[in-house]
Amino acid sequence: MDIVGNVLPQVLKDEATEDKGEMARLQSFVGAIAVADLVKTTLGPKGMDKILKPTGPGQEMTHITVTNDGATILKSMYVENPAAKILIEISKTQDEEVGDGTTTVAVLAGELLREGEKLIQKRIHPQQVIAGWRIARDVALKRLRDISTENDIESQEFHNDLIKIAKTTLSSKLITTDRDYFADLCVKAVLRLKGSSNLDYIQIIKIPGGTIRDSYLDDGFILKKQITIGCKRRIENAKILVANTAMDYDKIKIYGTKVKVNSMDKVAEIEAAEKEKMKHKVDKILQYQPTVFVNRQLIYNYPEQLLADAGITVIEHADFEGMERVAAATGAEILSTFDAPERRDQILGNCELIEEIMIGEEKMIKFSGCKKNEACTIVLRGSSIHILDEVDRSIHDVLCVLITTVKNRRVVWGGGNSEMQMAAACDEEAKRVQGKQALAIEAYARALRQLPTIICDNGGYDSAELVQNFKVELEKGNLSYGLNMNDGSIGDMKELGVKECMRVKEQALLAASEAAELIMRVDDIVKCAPRKRERA
Amino acid sequence: MSLAFDDYGRPYIILREQGSKKRMKGLEAYKSNILAAKAIANTLSSSLGPKGMDKMLVSADGDVSVTNDGATIVEKMEIQHPTAKLLVELSQSQDAEIGDGTTGVVVLAGKLLEQALTLLDKGIHPLKISDGFDRACDVAIKHLDQIAEEIDIQQNDHEALIQAACTALGSKVVSKRKRELGKIAVTAVLDVADLTRKDVNLDLIKIQTKTGGSVEDTRLISGILIDKDMSHPQMKKEVTDAKICLLTCPFEPPKPKTKHNINISNAEDYKKLYQQEQQYFVDMVKLVKNSGANIALCQWGFDDEANHLLLQNELPAVRWVSGTDVELIAMATGARIIPRFQEITPQKLGKAGSIREVQFGTSNERMLVIENCQCTKAVTILIRGGSQMIVDEAKRSIHDAICVIRNLIKDNRIVYGGGSAELACALQVLQYADEVSSVEQYAVRSFADALEGIPNCLADNCGLNPITSVAQAKSRQLAEKNPRIGIDCMELGTSDMKEQKIYETLSSKKQQIQLATQVVKMILKIDDVIAPDDY
């Protein structure tokens, strides 16, 4: 019923709901802040991990995930609140775009909205808040770009920066104790790519057993496959033929073909022809004179035997990614037809040594001394698969950050330094702006300062005091100071060597502001009736 | 009423299945219909204008979209009331015809219905009301033609077009970058526009979205972007001076549509078949290669063997290109779409300056850019943004802006925004009302009130006092004889919309008033609703 007592007709579908004005806004704030609060305890070097447990029949307790990675946590969560979904979405985008800072982006958006809610309670119109935030965002972004430094890609400083960035990124992960070791490892892997950003060339192999310290970077390429029985286990100066072709029997590709025979003799003839066809194919392969033959598809016993007889080592059923890597590493062409043996030199890949190696319990094939040295393999060891998974995610984050840094090359000081500087820039701007927007700009600064505050809180330090002291240091002109989370004090980041990639911060700032603005603009939530699902 | 009695007092049924049908008649039906339609208009009214708010819509599967676009909101709202559905269609027809002003048209219809409700309460017959509205609408449209101004779209680097695009983008979440996006939209439209025929084929503007970066990173690519990569990982990633062979036949052995069987009964045939099969691939690739093409784009898939042969012949190829992209590429590069390998001739190849693969983010996603096409008549707008919801909304906003620019190229007459045009029409209609000597006079007057509802609503959304600001604007319009006085939404200190450069197209405004009036007339004619009971 409306105010005058008219009975309103039902306009929407039965279970569809509509919330307006304050109710709608309240819903978005509560949802977004809840999500931000959930992940904020993982922030910083002293952040805690979360256990993710799947629900559903038969899966309880079977596969749990222990992680500190914001994107992984948020991706696995099932939420219904639409604003919360937006936060999850930006975290995912952050993961795809720069690979790290996935927690930061969700927490920053949540903190912005928390501040926004206070302003709305003070009866400031959402559009005014947004107008203020836009000014603040520009100021913050400008400051961030101003304080960042750039080094030449070839220089030693840049190399040191990379190691520092890797260490900073790793410090909030499980492997923080071994961060020196892993930082070095990741930087070496990324530098091998020589500026290209194709992460596919860095392969990560996880094998349970040993300790995390036993992980290593292998400059060769490791294929998680076995050499077929009866072939040589060690080949020097290998000529590699990489193929993607059916080696079981060639099915006839012409549509509608049927084989119809009327006697046993004919069956034998067809069988012979089939065999002949296979042999023919093998013969053609032999014309290339390879010493190793890698195929993506299955190889049946017969062709395998033929190849083995010719002294060729056979690797079958390599997965597609593995194939592409083998091809890239050895400089081979991936073949599906075999009619051009004269182009042999261009087609075959080379490597100095192929051997079967044992890592833990598993046999693998190692290609070392390859023609193109871009591909490499990181072998991770650890006492359980959960640890390995988490280490894998951490390494992935580091690699992404490093690649982004190699592309962008701008770095900033870590330890909350950039956030505090951006906040300071916003505060200065707020003094110059007339009108209500100034309140929103101050709110933006407060939200930015929340990030170092949360990092302190997670470490169990007195955040209020630390952040205030931090502010004072910056005011004094010590622009490279930041939080020292090892002993809970304010220290010079230059001495501590804590650096972060500017692009990650930039993307987090942009995405969080956009998301907060998007949620702030909403004054009406219409939910459709949930689709009915047949229960199995 | 569905049960009547004959002369002998025996009951007989007029409307069958009375128990399972619900029926509403007379005034009750009018009121119920009007209230339902008003409910929709009320939801949309807070989205109107540069400071309008957005709506968050959760679909049946839980997907979230946030939007400010009227047509999208009503489309996703799952409305089931029959009259309210009329408003959904109203918004959609505005979207289809003009592309912009989808919120305004619904709000106007809502205001008209509101007025109709009070008139009904006064006891005026619905048909009289709709007659009055009709006459008032004519007056308003005529007046719009009079106050409209022709603008020179060429002047000053197409400044007028950019301003009009900015007006359309001003109410959206991307409003911060409205000038940059407006420029992109204007350049895109002008690139594909046929200025002599005053026509724009919007199919030539492709809007591609990709999450990541920020809205600022949105770019215009003077070529085509397709979300595909080369079919073989080792093919060349860049082709300059591309000669494109555009195929709609797969690199696979032919599959005749007639059902057939090939029966093989001996080994000889078997071998022959095998050879023929191999030959197919060789022939296909040879035909493409011989035509002089250096890249092949195909709508269908490739067999592994064919794929490798293409690589061997240094012929980069792309498979599974979507049908719309194929057409777009054909238009842009001048390529003919070739349905059979035998038909390939050098004349049918398209030409482009370069085709290259570009990479985004860490997840290794690649897209192909085709640039400097022979007939550069196709452009792509690549929209970036922090999340899927942002890029989706940006896409809708840019679409609106593009539509506005197209309308201006078709018809370069504009009226000024900020509610000024509505106010001017309202004043004119009010003047006319006094000349009407019948009952319709009331309806005509109410129409003027409804038109005033738009600036009212604008002022309300901007946090201004609606009654004072509309009254001020109205009196200034009368005193200064200036139809450009509106509501100063952005608080820029002037109410003259010409100074604020708030341009709206005449065609859109006209269409809004006409469509809204039509729908209201339709709703007013319904006096009986029969629906299944469980509806």
Tab-separated table of C-alpha atoms in Angstrom, chain A residues 222-416:
chain	number	residue	atom	x	y	z
A	222	ILE	CA	61.444	-30.592	-17.634
A	223	LEU	CA	58.621	-32.563	-19.136
A	224	LYS	CA	56.465	-34.481	-16.718
A	225	LYS	CA	56.430	-37.608	-18.859
A	226	GLN	CA	58.292	-40.835	-19.160
A	227	ILE	CA	60.390	-42.155	-21.978
A	228	THR	CA	58.728	-45.153	-23.518
A	229	ILE	CA	60.100	-48.496	-22.426
A	230	GLY	CA	62.802	-49.924	-24.627
A	231	CYS	CA	64.307	-46.611	-25.669
A	232	LYS	CA	67.517	-44.968	-24.701
A	233	ARG	CA	67.371	-43.093	-21.442
A	234	ARG	CA	70.064	-40.581	-22.254
A	235	ILE	CA	70.581	-38.854	-25.546
A	236	GLU	CA	73.305	-36.387	-26.306
A	237	ASN	CA	73.039	-33.819	-29.088
A	238	ALA	CA	69.442	-34.738	-29.641
A	239	LYS	CA	67.530	-33.854	-32.773
A	240	ILE	CA	63.950	-33.511	-31.696
A	241	LEU	CA	60.877	-33.876	-33.824
A	242	VAL	CA	57.788	-32.477	-32.150
A	243	ALA	CA	54.520	-33.647	-33.611
A	244	ASN	CA	50.833	-33.461	-33.107
A	245	THR	CA	49.530	-36.364	-35.106
A	246	ALA	CA	47.497	-39.505	-34.632
A	247	MET	CA	49.834	-42.445	-34.173
A	248	ASP	CA	47.284	-45.042	-33.219
A	249	TYR	CA	45.695	-45.655	-36.547
A	250	ASP	CA	44.761	-42.914	-38.974
A	251	LYS	CA	41.040	-42.629	-38.921
A	252	ILE	CA	39.559	-41.789	-42.259
A	253	LYS	CA	38.647	-38.155	-42.262
A	254	ILE	CA	36.386	-38.201	-45.285
A	255	TYR	CA	32.834	-38.113	-44.099
A	256	GLY	CA	30.514	-41.041	-44.603
A	257	THR	CA	33.167	-43.658	-45.308
A	258	LYS	CA	32.374	-47.206	-44.411
A	259	VAL	CA	34.462	-50.273	-44.848
A	260	LYS	CA	32.460	-53.234	-46.036
A	261	VAL	CA	34.057	-56.527	-46.879
A	262	ASN	CA	32.683	-59.846	-47.813
A	263	SER	CA	35.389	-62.286	-46.916
A	264	MET	CA	38.049	-62.967	-44.333
A	265	ASP	CA	40.764	-62.490	-46.918
A	266	LYS	CA	39.627	-58.972	-47.550
A	267	VAL	CA	39.751	-58.240	-43.831
A	268	ALA	CA	43.345	-59.326	-43.801
A	269	GLU	CA	44.058	-57.140	-46.820
A	270	ILE	CA	42.512	-54.087	-45.226
A	271	GLU	CA	44.413	-54.754	-42.052
A	272	ALA	CA	47.610	-54.979	-44.027
A	273	ALA	CA	46.781	-51.739	-45.790
A	274	GLU	CA	46.151	-50.082	-42.485
A	275	LYS	CA	49.467	-51.306	-41.192
A	276	GLU	CA	51.100	-50.198	-44.384
A	277	LYS	CA	49.646	-46.753	-43.945
A	278	MET	CA	51.084	-46.506	-40.472
A	279	LYS	CA	54.420	-47.816	-41.598
A	280	HIS	CA	54.379	-45.282	-44.384
A	281	LYS	CA	53.876	-42.527	-41.893
A	282	VAL	CA	56.675	-43.836	-39.698
A	283	ASP	CA	58.931	-44.025	-42.733
A	284	LYS	CA	58.202	-40.434	-43.530
A	285	ILE	CA	59.044	-39.486	-39.981
A	286	LEU	CA	62.276	-41.435	-40.249
A	287	GLN	CA	63.285	-39.381	-43.254
A	288	TYR	CA	63.753	-36.451	-40.955
A	289	GLN	CA	66.342	-38.488	-39.072
A	290	PRO	CA	65.387	-37.382	-35.607
A	291	THR	CA	66.822	-38.978	-32.499
A	292	VAL	CA	63.857	-38.116	-30.346
A	293	PHE	CA	60.211	-38.117	-31.307
A	294	VAL	CA	57.693	-36.293	-29.101
A	295	ASN	CA	54.014	-36.667	-29.901
A	296	ARG	CA	51.018	-35.019	-28.310
A	297	GLN	CA	48.776	-37.965	-28.981
A	298	LEU	CA	48.979	-41.626	-28.104
A	299	ILE	CA	51.417	-43.830	-29.945
A	300	TYR	CA	50.333	-47.383	-30.449
A	301	ASN	CA	52.613	-50.335	-29.921
A	302	TYR	CA	53.279	-51.005	-33.558
A	303	PRO	CA	54.614	-47.584	-34.625
A	304	GLU	CA	56.362	-47.332	-31.300
A	305	GLN	CA	58.208	-50.512	-31.997
A	306	LEU	CA	59.105	-49.338	-35.490
A	307	LEU	CA	60.514	-46.130	-34.133
A	308	ALA	CA	62.334	-47.852	-31.319
A	309	ASP	CA	63.855	-50.233	-33.853
A	310	ALA	CA	65.238	-47.254	-35.712
A	311	GLY	CA	66.912	-46.156	-32.486
A	312	ILE	CA	64.619	-43.243	-31.874
A	313	THR	CA	63.573	-42.343	-28.377
A	314	VAL	CA	59.831	-41.930	-28.189
A	315	ILE	CA	57.844	-39.720	-25.826
A	316	GLU	CA	54.119	-40.060	-26.223
A	317	HIS	CA	51.066	-38.294	-24.901
A	318	ALA	CA	52.727	-35.018	-24.018
A	319	ASP	CA	50.131	-32.439	-22.979
A	320	PHE	CA	49.599	-29.478	-25.245
A	321	GLU	CA	51.242	-26.870	-23.024
A	322	GLY	CA	54.212	-29.137	-22.529
A	323	MET	CA	54.475	-29.528	-26.298
A	324	GLU	CA	54.449	-25.821	-26.910
A	325	ARG	CA	57.152	-25.386	-24.320
A	326	VAL	CA	59.295	-28.158	-25.792
A	327	ALA	CA	58.879	-26.574	-29.187
A	328	ALA	CA	59.737	-23.117	-27.883
A	329	ALA	CA	62.713	-24.318	-25.892
A	330	THR	CA	64.285	-26.469	-28.551
A	331	GLY	CA	63.297	-24.342	-31.504
A	332	ALA	CA	61.325	-27.132	-33.116
A	333	GLU	CA	58.283	-26.789	-35.289
A	334	ILE	CA	55.154	-28.648	-34.260
A	335	LEU	CA	54.422	-30.998	-37.131
A	336	SER	CA	51.269	-32.673	-38.287
A	337	THR	CA	52.345	-33.631	-41.792
A	338	PHE	CA	55.636	-35.133	-42.793
A	339	ASP	CA	56.212	-34.351	-46.418
A	340	ALA	CA	59.075	-31.910	-46.334
A	341	PRO	CA	62.238	-33.656	-45.103
A	342	GLU	CA	64.320	-31.112	-47.023
A	343	ARG	CA	63.350	-28.499	-44.432
A	344	ARG	CA	64.778	-30.765	-41.784
A	345	ASP	CA	67.094	-28.185	-40.284
A	346	GLN	CA	64.332	-25.703	-39.632
A	347	ILE	CA	61.935	-28.268	-38.344
A	348	LEU	CA	63.986	-30.258	-35.908
A	349	GLY	CA	64.752	-28.898	-32.487
A	350	ASN	CA	68.128	-29.261	-30.861
A	351	CYS	CA	69.308	-29.762	-27.377
A	352	GLU	CA	72.531	-30.947	-25.887
A	353	LEU	CA	71.203	-33.520	-23.531
A	354	ILE	CA	67.969	-35.309	-22.866
A	355	GLU	CA	67.854	-37.579	-19.872
A	356	GLU	CA	65.415	-39.190	-17.570
A	357	ILE	CA	65.726	-37.873	-14.066
A	358	MET	CA	64.127	-38.730	-10.773
A	359	ILE	CA	62.686	-36.031	-8.557
A	360	GLY	CA	61.351	-37.569	-5.389
A	361	GLU	CA	59.483	-40.598	-6.545
A	362	GLU	CA	58.661	-39.394	-10.010
A	363	LYS	CA	60.452	-39.907	-13.254
A	364	MET	CA	60.695	-36.949	-15.586
A	365	ILE	CA	62.456	-36.009	-18.756
A	366	LYS	CA	64.893	-33.174	-18.697
A	367	PHE	CA	65.981	-31.246	-21.765
A	368	SER	CA	69.119	-29.271	-21.106
A	369	GLY	CA	71.279	-27.021	-23.235
A	370	CYS	CA	68.458	-26.017	-25.517
A	371	LYS	CA	68.760	-23.815	-28.573
A	372	LYS	CA	66.522	-21.090	-27.228
A	373	ASN	CA	67.140	-20.659	-23.577
A	374	GLU	CA	63.951	-18.903	-22.595
A	375	ALA	CA	62.026	-21.740	-21.048
A	376	CYS	CA	62.922	-22.898	-17.589
A	377	THR	CA	61.392	-24.916	-14.837
A	378	ILE	CA	60.876	-24.246	-11.179
A	379	VAL	CA	60.719	-27.467	-9.192
A	380	LEU	CA	58.883	-27.003	-5.930
A	381	ARG	CA	59.282	-29.428	-3.066
A	382	GLY	CA	57.417	-29.447	0.195
A	383	SER	CA	56.048	-31.696	2.833
A	384	SER	CA	52.419	-31.674	1.713
A	385	ILE	CA	50.366	-30.894	-1.331
A	386	HIS	CA	48.635	-28.025	0.513
A	387	ILE	CA	51.938	-26.337	1.136
A	388	LEU	CA	52.983	-26.898	-2.451
A	389	ASP	CA	49.761	-25.379	-3.747
A	390	GLU	CA	50.222	-22.328	-1.592
A	391	VAL	CA	53.863	-21.974	-2.605
A	392	ASP	CA	52.787	-22.292	-6.223
A	393	ARG	CA	50.302	-19.431	-5.798
A	394	SER	CA	52.935	-17.309	-4.058
A	395	ILE	CA	55.488	-17.950	-6.777
A	396	HIS	CA	52.877	-17.142	-9.387
A	397	ASP	CA	52.186	-13.828	-7.657
A	398	VAL	CA	55.872	-13.002	-7.544
A	399	LEU	CA	56.429	-13.900	-11.167
A	400	CYS	CA	53.468	-11.762	-12.222
A	401	VAL	CA	54.710	-8.808	-10.215
A	402	LEU	CA	58.204	-9.173	-11.619
A	403	ILE	CA	56.980	-9.370	-15.181
A	404	THR	CA	54.801	-6.322	-14.620
A	405	THR	CA	57.827	-4.530	-13.216
A	406	VAL	CA	59.961	-5.496	-16.170
A	407	LYS	CA	57.303	-4.071	-18.467
A	408	ASN	CA	56.576	-0.930	-16.499
A	409	ARG	CA	59.885	-0.453	-14.668
A	410	ARG	CA	58.579	2.032	-12.117
A	411	VAL	CA	58.996	1.163	-8.451
A	412	VAL	CA	57.934	2.729	-5.164
A	413	TRP	CA	58.933	2.205	-1.553
A	414	GLY	CA	56.988	-0.446	0.310
A	415	GLY	CA	55.954	-0.688	3.924
A	416	GLY	CA	52.857	1.428	3.409
